[in-house]
């Protein structure tokens, strides 16, 4: 009688050690911030691995043979065989993939099939150029978009609001390269000759040394991006202004600026951060066309020329870099949103 | 808030609380939209573009592929918009260059809507592994910007028209799936779906007969938005040289071909650019008008927020269900 039966032992352990699921849920309630970051990191890592697999298999395993595709239909069998060997196309698929991943983790993505340079060395300066373009555009777009959006919300249903909302709708529905072409016509070639029509950077120079070459690309991107930020900020601000806590603040007699700055603004901040992040991510795709219009040496233009020449290692690397940017921006955004919305951070 | 609460919230937005009877069918929604000011302007613009794109090839004064004038000739009485980069008539090429873009965009939109709606409804109807598979696939696909995804596909097979439709259609699918899933989650909870299930009607029939017809409003809004994105992406790919192949006239490619002659003949570049601009503005404005009618004015702004969030995969993150249930 004194010795516990097997059944009670099981029961006791079940009580003392809750299942993993329950413990996970408890941890999540106690530390929402840590939990969010941890789960986002796991999902992000999973996304990167999945993206790497998809990109790798799509570009090297799927129809046709990468070697034939690169060399063209008239390639001699010997040349095809040589390139197959160089791309390791003659080995089993999984061996190739694991070998590719091992090298990729060390930052080695092979050499470009077109110019023979190391992929990372070839793409890195272009990555910097694109990052400069995206960073400048994002900062200006955030300031202009958030400001004008909040202003439109405060002047709601007045003529200014109607005019800006129609203008925003029109601007946001123009394809970005059409905007860019009109920018070139207006400010570079036909009407005014203020800025260069192409933004070619001589090798070894950086965009910040030649700011005049950045003006038109940045302006074109701004025209496409700012309306989105503006419309969303306007909606978020109106939602905050119509909330019960803002009405309460007004009823208790708080001055107008105080209501807007201390009651409405902090609550519109989270959507605003998300909006800006969304547009950073949108720019990751938007720069492709803009860089092509202005012959700006960034990763978008590099991707297009790599696709045209079937330069597969370069395509793989740029696709991975873009996926990495996506994951990082998502995690940073979520963390910032939690920072500015204390009620989501608190243990429940 | 749990998933159901979120779905209810989305459902209220999606189903439109204003006057449900008026929007029973998609036609009613379109008619109501066409009666609003924005809707009327957009519909008129779309009609003009359609007329030009589909009647244009038959009334073009010259063969769009014949060399009938000189390189970048200035506009004359014979050649209203002058000559292009190799001396073809720009006016004829503009008239003949629109229909391919519009057909491709419609095809890509339909493909994206069908794949997206199917996976969204299945994900909502079968919570569990089917839902997880759909949503994780959506997450991964959203990690690529739309045009980058299309470019990667192009790098495998090369520029082919069917691949263009497939690539653009597939990039729409995850975004459609997200929106439709959240709208369908709400409908799956309704009594008539439960009743159909209790009768032992197979899931496929329940989804087709009971759930999809109730998604008309979000579907209409999505079709409009996807169509305008299709046009932007496909014309962008054409501009990059991945669309229809030369010498077929194409507005997107005309811009890239004739850009070098801006100083000699501005119109060779401006004319196709203006038409692309009108197409983009018209479809987007109409989509916006549909959203305004079905969701209310503020709802439309919110749908812009939600839509762009779904465009890059933040919708889940922005919902209040961040920390575990």
XYZ file of C-alpha atoms in Angstrom:
673
model
C 0.000 0.000 0.000
C 2.790 2.403 0.870
C 4.581 2.043 -2.429
C 2.903 4.051 -5.172
C 1.455 2.117 -8.060
C 2.507 2.801 -11.606
C -0.746 4.617 -12.178
C -0.221 7.225 -9.462
C 3.322 7.851 -10.674
C 1.972 8.702 -14.087
C -0.658 10.926 -12.539
C 1.880 12.723 -10.371
C 4.266 13.400 -13.220
C 1.340 14.645 -15.236
C 0.500 17.119 -12.500
C 4.046 18.168 -11.698
C 5.263 18.414 -15.316
C 2.664 19.965 -17.576
C 2.832 19.120 -21.250
C 5.098 21.105 -23.494
C 2.063 22.757 -25.040
C 0.783 24.059 -21.718
C 4.215 25.287 -20.662
C 4.639 27.037 -23.966
C 1.302 28.786 -23.543
C 2.218 29.817 -19.977
C 5.534 31.237 -21.127
C 3.812 33.074 -23.944
C 1.386 34.699 -21.481
C 4.122 35.650 -19.050
C 6.600 37.059 -21.587
C 4.706 38.079 -24.720
C 7.654 40.077 -26.012
C 10.213 37.275 -25.707
C 7.710 34.748 -27.013
C 6.924 36.871 -30.029
C 10.586 37.360 -30.879
C 11.389 33.683 -30.410
C 8.464 32.459 -32.500
C 9.177 35.040 -35.199
C 12.811 33.954 -35.332
C 11.784 30.328 -35.732
C 9.252 31.152 -38.450
C 11.808 33.421 -40.115
C 14.478 30.711 -40.115
C 11.948 28.269 -41.525
C 11.032 30.744 -44.267
C 14.680 31.255 -45.223
C 15.323 27.518 -45.437
C 12.175 26.993 -47.494
C 13.043 29.886 -49.796
C 16.576 28.543 -50.259
C 15.228 25.110 -51.153
C 12.640 26.499 -53.563
C 15.100 28.808 -55.275
C 17.723 26.107 -55.528
C 15.444 23.403 -56.876
C 13.553 25.763 -59.140
C 16.699 27.109 -60.768
C 18.759 23.953 -61.065
C 16.469 20.942 -61.095
C 13.321 21.980 -62.939
C 12.720 21.635 -66.682
C 15.522 21.793 -69.095
C 19.048 21.772 -68.010
C 20.674 24.855 -66.585
C 23.820 24.156 -68.582
C 21.949 23.933 -71.885
C 19.892 26.995 -70.942
C 23.018 29.010 -70.225
C 25.001 27.967 -73.270
C 22.074 28.000 -75.707
C 20.798 25.323 -78.038
C 23.910 25.278 -80.230
C 26.352 24.331 -77.488
C 28.646 21.416 -78.165
C 28.158 18.364 -75.905
C 31.660 18.831 -74.492
C 30.958 22.371 -73.358
C 27.640 21.312 -71.827
C 29.394 18.497 -69.980
C 32.070 20.877 -68.706
C 29.513 23.358 -67.416
C 27.446 20.553 -65.896
C 30.508 19.512 -64.001
C 31.164 23.070 -62.860
C 27.559 23.432 -61.647
C 27.738 19.891 -60.193
C 24.729 18.938 -62.289
C 26.119 15.423 -62.724
C 25.677 14.551 -59.049
C 22.499 13.378 -57.244
C 20.063 16.168 -56.368
C 20.213 15.959 -52.583
C 24.018 15.759 -52.533
C 24.116 18.907 -54.634
C 21.644 20.713 -52.411
C 23.433 19.846 -49.175
C 26.738 20.852 -50.747
C 25.222 24.144 -51.892
C 23.770 24.832 -48.436
C 27.095 24.049 -46.744
C 28.875 26.544 -48.968
C 26.056 29.113 -48.731
C 26.215 29.099 -44.935
C 29.897 30.013 -45.257
C 28.924 32.858 -47.582
C 30.137 31.094 -50.721
C 27.660 31.143 -53.563
C 29.995 30.199 -56.391
C 31.039 32.348 -59.325
C 28.935 34.200 -61.847
C 28.469 32.225 -65.055
C 28.696 35.426 -67.093
C 31.686 37.354 -65.776
C 33.390 34.702 -63.648
C 33.481 36.917 -60.546
C 32.693 35.634 -57.080
C 28.928 36.131 -56.660
C 29.126 37.763 -53.248
C 31.881 40.159 -54.342
C 29.951 40.962 -57.518
C 26.611 41.622 -55.786
C 27.819 43.273 -52.541
C 28.496 46.780 -53.961
C 25.181 46.639 -55.841
C 23.482 45.686 -52.611
C 24.946 48.790 -50.975
C 23.739 50.958 -53.871
C 20.209 49.549 -53.633
C 20.203 49.889 -49.854
C 21.117 53.578 -50.193
C 18.236 54.084 -52.631
C 15.733 52.264 -50.403
C 16.951 53.962 -47.201
C 16.735 57.500 -48.584
C 13.327 56.827 -50.139
C 11.967 55.220 -46.976
C 13.043 58.043 -44.681
C 11.598 60.775 -46.913
C 8.459 58.726 -47.633
C 7.885 58.121 -43.925
C 8.167 61.812 -43.051
C 6.058 63.084 -45.959
C 3.539 60.244 -45.872
C 2.912 60.229 -42.133
C 2.746 64.022 -41.996
C 0.373 64.448 -44.909
C -1.754 61.502 -43.789
C -2.218 62.892 -40.301
C -2.942 66.336 -41.752
C -5.545 64.903 -44.134
C -7.218 63.161 -41.198
C -7.351 66.379 -39.170
C -8.808 68.251 -42.190
C -11.175 65.396 -42.889
C -13.857 65.972 -45.551
C -12.569 69.465 -46.285
C -11.531 70.318 -49.875
C -7.840 69.674 -49.083
C -8.703 66.148 -48.001
C -10.692 65.389 -51.155
C -8.013 66.760 -53.466
C -5.196 64.854 -51.748
C -7.177 61.614 -51.618
C -7.894 61.702 -55.355
C -4.283 62.668 -56.103
C -3.065 59.833 -53.886
C -5.310 57.325 -55.624
C -4.071 58.407 -59.052
C -0.395 58.447 -58.067
C -0.511 55.069 -56.367
C -2.088 53.399 -59.378
C 0.556 54.485 -61.887
C 3.168 51.840 -62.726
C 6.464 52.968 -61.205
C 8.403 52.868 -64.453
C 5.805 55.055 -66.188
C 6.319 57.600 -63.416
C 10.073 57.285 -63.895
C 9.827 57.874 -67.638
C 7.767 61.014 -67.045
C 10.340 62.184 -64.492
C 13.056 61.767 -67.122
C 11.014 63.715 -69.684
C 10.223 66.483 -67.206
C 13.462 66.943 -65.294
C 16.222 65.431 -67.413
C 15.636 65.564 -71.156
C 12.746 67.472 -72.670
C 11.454 70.174 -70.337
C 14.235 70.901 -67.873
C 17.762 69.532 -67.928
C 18.291 69.674 -64.179
C 19.309 66.107 -63.422
C 21.037 63.277 -65.330
C 18.655 60.989 -67.232
C 20.641 57.904 -66.310
C 22.269 57.205 -62.964
C 25.222 55.099 -64.059
C 27.854 55.030 -61.326
C 31.450 54.583 -62.523
C 32.945 51.424 -61.003
C 34.469 52.045 -57.578
C 32.328 55.112 -56.835
C 29.381 55.257 -54.445
C 25.973 56.897 -54.875
C 26.475 59.330 -51.958
C 29.400 60.873 -53.840
C 27.033 61.776 -56.691
C 23.758 62.807 -55.033
C 22.404 64.408 -58.234
C 22.125 60.908 -59.717
C 19.874 59.806 -56.856
C 17.313 62.588 -57.225
C 15.152 61.200 -60.030
C 15.150 57.531 -58.903
C 14.202 58.585 -55.371
C 11.548 61.013 -56.644
C 9.966 58.321 -58.850
C 9.820 55.840 -55.982
C 8.402 58.487 -53.639
C 5.518 59.251 -55.996
C 4.488 55.594 -55.943
C 5.056 54.939 -52.239
C 3.973 58.108 -50.415
C 0.253 57.828 -51.364
C 0.029 54.418 -49.698
C 1.571 55.654 -46.480
C -0.649 58.721 -46.610
C -3.900 56.811 -47.121
C -3.132 54.326 -44.379
C -2.003 56.981 -41.921
C -5.172 58.927 -42.642
C -7.336 55.864 -41.937
C -5.415 55.011 -38.755
C -5.570 58.585 -37.455
C -9.298 58.868 -38.142
C -9.857 55.604 -36.310
C -7.918 56.927 -33.329
C -9.682 60.307 -33.419
C -13.113 58.639 -33.395
C -12.283 56.328 -30.509
C -13.979 56.582 -27.141
C -10.817 57.583 -25.277
C -10.355 60.590 -27.563
C -14.003 61.589 -27.092
C -13.493 61.197 -23.360
C -10.414 63.403 -23.482
C -12.333 66.060 -25.409
C -15.272 65.862 -23.004
C -13.071 66.382 -19.978
C -11.878 69.582 -21.653
C -8.352 68.727 -22.762
C -7.002 71.240 -25.287
C -7.001 70.159 -28.948
C -3.238 69.752 -29.326
C -3.134 67.641 -26.189
C -5.862 65.333 -27.470
C -4.082 64.879 -30.778
C -0.528 64.532 -29.489
C -1.049 62.589 -26.264
C -4.210 60.598 -26.911
C -4.641 60.008 -30.635
C -1.041 60.028 -31.894
C 0.402 57.235 -29.691
C -2.439 54.973 -30.776
C -1.915 55.694 -34.457
C 1.793 54.941 -34.107
C 1.578 51.144 -34.440
C -0.251 51.178 -37.777
C 2.129 53.898 -38.949
C 5.161 51.723 -38.219
C 3.570 48.827 -40.072
C 2.803 51.041 -43.034
C 6.381 52.230 -43.308
C 7.672 48.651 -43.010
C 5.245 47.518 -45.695
C 6.641 50.088 -48.013
C 10.247 49.158 -47.300
C 9.277 45.638 -48.347
C 7.403 46.959 -51.362
C 10.512 48.883 -52.394
C 12.483 45.619 -52.433
C 10.462 44.765 -55.551
C 9.852 48.316 -56.734
C 13.545 49.080 -57.218
C 13.799 46.417 -59.953
C 12.034 48.550 -62.557
C 13.332 51.897 -61.320
C 16.926 50.679 -61.452
C 16.365 49.443 -64.996
C 14.927 52.790 -66.126
C 17.845 54.754 -64.703
C 20.537 52.106 -65.354
C 21.310 52.398 -61.642
C 23.742 49.642 -60.605
C 21.718 47.951 -57.881
C 20.534 44.412 -57.170
C 17.268 44.923 -59.078
C 19.065 45.664 -62.318
C 21.560 42.884 -61.522
C 18.680 40.436 -61.057
C 17.118 41.358 -64.399
C 20.373 40.969 -66.302
C 21.120 37.719 -64.457
C 17.699 36.383 -65.457
C 18.215 37.473 -69.073
C 21.599 35.698 -69.227
C 20.525 32.747 -67.030
C 23.268 33.558 -64.538
C 21.862 31.136 -61.981
C 24.245 31.632 -59.025
C 23.523 35.385 -59.094
C 19.739 34.796 -59.277
C 19.946 32.424 -56.299
C 21.978 34.838 -54.194
C 19.811 37.891 -54.886
C 16.606 35.916 -54.219
C 18.011 34.772 -50.881
C 19.118 38.282 -49.935
C 15.622 39.633 -50.667
C 14.011 36.867 -48.597
C 16.398 37.663 -45.749
C 15.449 41.352 -45.930
C 11.772 40.361 -45.804
C 12.248 38.217 -42.706
C 14.365 40.802 -40.875
C 12.023 43.707 -41.638
C 9.066 41.615 -40.440
C 10.746 40.765 -37.131
C 11.925 44.328 -36.493
C 8.453 45.659 -37.297
C 6.751 43.264 -34.921
C 9.185 44.171 -32.155
C 8.647 47.918 -32.729
C 4.874 47.501 -32.777
C 5.017 45.694 -29.456
C 7.224 48.464 -28.078
C 4.709 51.202 -28.903
C 1.610 49.248 -27.835
C 2.156 48.506 -24.153
C -1.172 46.714 -23.758
C 0.032 43.906 -26.007
C 3.265 43.591 -24.059
C 1.694 43.072 -20.664
C 1.367 39.569 -19.250
C -2.228 38.451 -19.505
C -8.441 37.673 -29.386
C -8.661 34.228 -30.905
C -8.947 33.326 -34.525
C -12.704 33.218 -34.539
C -13.006 36.689 -33.093
C -10.635 37.981 -35.706
C -12.605 36.246 -38.409
C -15.820 37.840 -37.207
C -14.187 41.213 -37.302
C -12.922 40.634 -40.838
C -16.227 39.147 -41.829
C -18.122 42.233 -40.770
C -15.844 44.345 -42.886
C -16.017 41.966 -45.773
C -19.730 41.346 -45.822
C -20.605 45.021 -45.749
C -23.025 46.089 -43.080
C -24.713 48.811 -45.123
C -27.484 47.161 -47.076
C -26.868 43.483 -47.637
C -29.839 42.970 -49.937
C -28.526 45.379 -52.542
C -25.315 43.428 -52.916
C -26.721 39.954 -53.153
C -25.223 39.474 -56.580
C -21.998 40.770 -58.023
C -23.959 42.538 -60.769
C -25.826 44.600 -58.190
C -22.512 45.597 -56.651
C -21.129 46.650 -60.024
C -24.260 48.669 -60.847
C -24.156 50.446 -57.500
C -20.467 51.149 -58.011
C -21.054 52.556 -61.489
C -23.581 54.979 -59.961
C -20.965 56.581 -57.693
C -18.904 59.450 -59.016
C -15.552 57.673 -58.898
C -17.055 54.492 -60.255
C -18.588 56.338 -63.210
C -15.341 58.079 -64.147
C -13.360 54.849 -63.822
C -15.905 52.809 -65.806
C -15.879 55.405 -68.597
C -12.067 55.337 -68.733
C -12.031 51.535 -68.804
C -14.556 51.538 -71.647
C -12.444 53.984 -73.677
C -9.304 51.895 -73.162
C -11.118 48.684 -74.076
C -12.467 50.273 -77.265
C -9.020 51.534 -78.260
C -7.297 48.262 -77.436
C -9.742 45.957 -79.217
C -10.985 48.111 -82.120
C -7.649 49.895 -82.556
C -5.907 47.080 -84.474
C -8.666 47.186 -87.130
C -8.659 50.949 -87.653
C -4.880 51.471 -87.480
C -3.802 53.446 -90.581
C -0.638 51.382 -91.167
C 0.643 47.878 -90.519
C 2.230 48.226 -87.048
C 5.230 46.156 -88.137
C 5.995 47.853 -91.477
C 8.748 50.439 -91.796
C 6.634 53.266 -93.191
C 8.584 56.313 -92.012
C 12.043 57.167 -90.716
C 13.649 56.541 -87.334
C 12.089 58.816 -84.701
C 10.401 60.969 -87.363
C 8.531 63.933 -85.925
C 4.714 63.782 -86.054
C 3.258 64.724 -89.469
C -0.181 64.708 -91.088
C 0.460 61.163 -92.354
C 2.001 59.883 -89.131
C 0.153 61.538 -86.257
C 2.577 60.380 -83.592
C 5.682 60.131 -85.763
C 8.004 57.162 -86.186
C 9.534 54.789 -83.666
C 13.058 53.444 -83.162
C 13.141 51.637 -86.532
C 10.708 53.852 -88.423
C 7.363 52.182 -87.754
C 4.179 54.253 -87.344
C 3.787 55.000 -83.610
C 0.048 55.738 -83.874
C -0.649 52.331 -85.437
C 1.536 50.593 -82.876
C -0.205 52.313 -79.979
C -3.598 51.250 -81.364
C -2.415 47.657 -81.778
C -0.333 47.345 -78.602
C -2.980 47.229 -75.887
C -5.034 44.087 -76.340
C -2.254 41.640 -75.536
C -1.575 43.353 -72.209
C -5.267 43.385 -71.275
C -5.821 39.732 -72.239
C -2.717 38.604 -70.354
C -3.749 40.608 -67.291
C -7.264 39.140 -67.297
C -5.903 35.608 -67.712
C -3.369 36.053 -64.898
C -6.030 37.569 -62.635
C -8.437 34.688 -63.288
C -5.729 32.118 -62.582
C -4.721 33.879 -59.368
C -8.336 34.251 -58.229
C -9.167 30.591 -58.893
C -6.067 29.193 -57.189
C -6.263 31.714 -54.337
C -9.995 31.280 -53.712
C -9.767 27.494 -53.841
C -6.906 27.325 -51.365
C -8.399 30.035 -49.141
C -11.788 28.307 -48.911
C -10.217 24.880 -48.374
C -7.986 26.334 -45.664
C -10.983 27.870 -43.916
C -13.198 24.799 -44.287
C -10.664 22.226 -43.112
C -8.864 23.692 -40.108
C -5.916 21.499 -39.271
C -3.233 20.297 -41.600
C -4.872 21.549 -44.817
C -5.135 25.031 -43.322
C -1.530 24.882 -42.078
C -0.229 23.795 -45.472
C -2.077 26.640 -47.202
C -1.003 29.297 -44.744
C 2.666 28.249 -44.573
C 2.852 28.171 -48.374
C 1.347 31.638 -48.418
C 3.957 32.852 -45.914
C 6.830 31.513 -47.986
C 5.555 32.860 -51.289
C 5.084 36.313 -49.799
C 8.813 36.431 -49.001
C 9.412 37.234 -52.676
C 8.325 40.568 -54.091
C 5.841 39.813 -56.884
C 8.067 40.875 -59.735
C 11.051 39.007 -58.276
C 9.040 35.784 -58.097
C 8.004 36.216 -61.726
C 11.620 36.908 -62.713
C 12.864 33.761 -60.950
C 10.325 31.684 -62.875
C 11.444 33.401 -66.091
C 15.046 32.499 -65.341
C 14.109 28.815 -65.434
C 12.150 28.532 -68.656
C 12.824 31.822 -70.416
C 10.260 34.398 -71.525
C 7.141 32.523 -72.622
C 3.612 33.917 -72.682
C 2.081 31.004 -70.759
C 4.816 31.341 -68.166
C 4.053 35.046 -67.812
C 0.402 34.245 -67.041
C 1.417 31.437 -64.695
C 4.024 33.555 -62.884
C 1.814 36.603 -62.352
C -1.241 34.478 -61.539
C 0.653 32.461 -58.952
C 1.995 35.598 -57.274
C -1.590 36.776 -56.779
C -2.746 33.483 -55.309
C -1.269 33.801 -51.775
C -2.689 37.279 -51.326
C -6.133 36.260 -52.559
C -5.979 33.129 -50.396
C -5.319 35.232 -47.287
C -8.226 37.591 -47.821
C -10.678 34.895 -48.903
C -9.687 32.583 -46.054
C -10.421 35.201 -43.421
C -13.791 35.980 -45.024
C -14.639 32.283 -45.416
C -13.740 31.474 -41.788
C -16.742 33.517 -40.740
C -19.107 31.863 -43.201
C -17.960 28.377 -42.155
C -19.365 29.139 -38.688
C -22.849 29.927 -40.024
C -25.820 27.667 -39.416
C -26.506 26.879 -43.064
C -23.016 25.444 -43.439
C -23.435 23.412 -40.257
C -26.809 22.213 -41.550
C -25.333 21.165 -44.880
C -22.606 19.271 -43.049
C -25.182 17.590 -40.818
C -27.028 16.375 -43.910
C -23.862 14.605 -44.927
C -23.328 16.702 -48.047
C -19.715 16.258 -49.191
C -17.287 19.075 -48.365
C -16.645 19.903 -52.014
C -20.338 20.587 -52.614
C -20.729 22.592 -49.406
C -17.786 24.789 -50.357
C -18.994 25.351 -53.924
C -22.708 25.774 -53.220
C -22.825 27.331 -49.768
C -19.561 29.130 -49.095
C -18.279 30.543 -52.393
C -21.582 32.280 -53.326
C -21.408 34.148 -50.015
C -17.950 35.445 -50.823
C -19.109 37.517 -53.804
C -18.365 40.880 -52.176
C -14.760 40.205 -51.085
C -14.201 38.403 -54.400
C -15.329 41.438 -56.397
C -13.023 43.740 -54.452
C -10.150 41.295 -54.896
C -10.719 40.878 -58.644
C -10.505 44.633 -59.094
C -7.337 45.006 -57.040
C -5.651 41.961 -58.593
C -6.517 43.129 -62.098
C -4.882 46.485 -61.526
C -1.781 44.826 -60.029
C -1.703 42.348 -62.941
C -1.654 45.199 -65.411
C 1.152 46.957 -63.556
C 3.292 43.811 -63.179
C 2.716 42.454 -66.697
C 3.406 45.778 -68.376
C 6.486 46.091 -66.152
C 7.712 42.669 -67.269
C 7.012 43.679 -70.871
C 9.081 46.814 -70.280
C 11.926 44.562 -69.092
C 11.588 42.437 -72.239
C 9.854 39.407 -70.702
C 6.437 39.886 -72.302
C 5.323 39.287 -75.863
C 8.323 39.103 -78.148
C 9.227 41.631 -80.848
C 8.005 42.764 -83.304
C 4.521 42.443 -81.723
C 3.532 45.944 -80.569
C 3.217 46.200 -76.793
C 2.822 49.393 -74.735
C 5.325 48.319 -72.089
C 8.023 47.326 -74.554
C 7.381 50.398 -76.746
C 8.471 52.573 -73.821
C 11.770 50.750 -73.405
C 12.387 50.603 -77.170
C 11.707 54.259 -77.859
C 13.153 55.806 -74.729
C 16.488 56.562 -76.427
C 14.693 58.830 -78.926
C 13.088 61.158 -76.372
C 14.670 64.247 -77.927
C 13.793 63.376 -81.535
C 10.262 62.032 -81.112
C 8.878 62.425 -77.621
C 5.496 60.930 -78.614
C 6.882 57.485 -79.359
C 7.493 57.147 -75.599
C 4.774 59.376 -74.166
C 1.828 57.845 -76.042
C 2.192 54.276 -74.708
C 3.110 55.653 -71.264
C -0.067 57.745 -71.154
C -2.196 54.755 -72.112
C -0.543 52.562 -69.478
C -1.136 55.314 -66.951
C -4.821 55.549 -67.902
C -5.272 51.766 -67.678
C -3.613 51.675 -64.265
C -5.581 54.597 -62.864
C -8.898 53.400 -64.317
C -8.704 49.840 -62.978
C -7.375 50.906 -59.602
C -9.997 53.631 -59.218
C -12.752 51.190 -60.124
C -11.428 48.648 -57.609
C -11.327 51.431 -55.021
C -14.901 52.434 -55.892
C -16.105 48.833 -55.514
C -14.406 48.653 -52.125
C -15.984 51.958 -51.107
C -19.458 50.769 -52.045
C -19.142 47.384 -50.375
C -17.185 48.350 -47.288
C -18.024 52.002 -46.793
C -15.601 54.883 -47.323
C -13.441 54.223 -44.267
C -13.707 50.515 -44.898
C -12.104 51.068 -48.262
C -9.122 52.759 -46.644
C -8.903 49.891 -44.182
C -9.036 47.419 -47.049
C -6.120 49.261 -48.604
C -4.287 48.742 -45.332
C -5.266 45.089 -45.086
C -4.590 44.475 -48.731
C -1.132 45.959 -48.635
C -0.495 44.093 -45.422
C -1.442 40.868 -47.115
C 0.721 41.922 -50.038
C 3.814 41.561 -47.919
C 2.637 39.154 -45.276
C 2.171 41.353 -42.249
C -1.567 40.789 -41.845
C -1.067 37.986 -39.362
C 1.415 40.022 -37.380
C -0.841 43.043 -37.170
C -3.807 41.110 -35.834
C -4.204 41.171 -32.072
C -3.523 37.432 -31.858
C 0.259 37.778 -31.648
C 0.776 36.045 -28.365
C -0.418 32.471 -28.119
C -4.042 31.584 -27.536
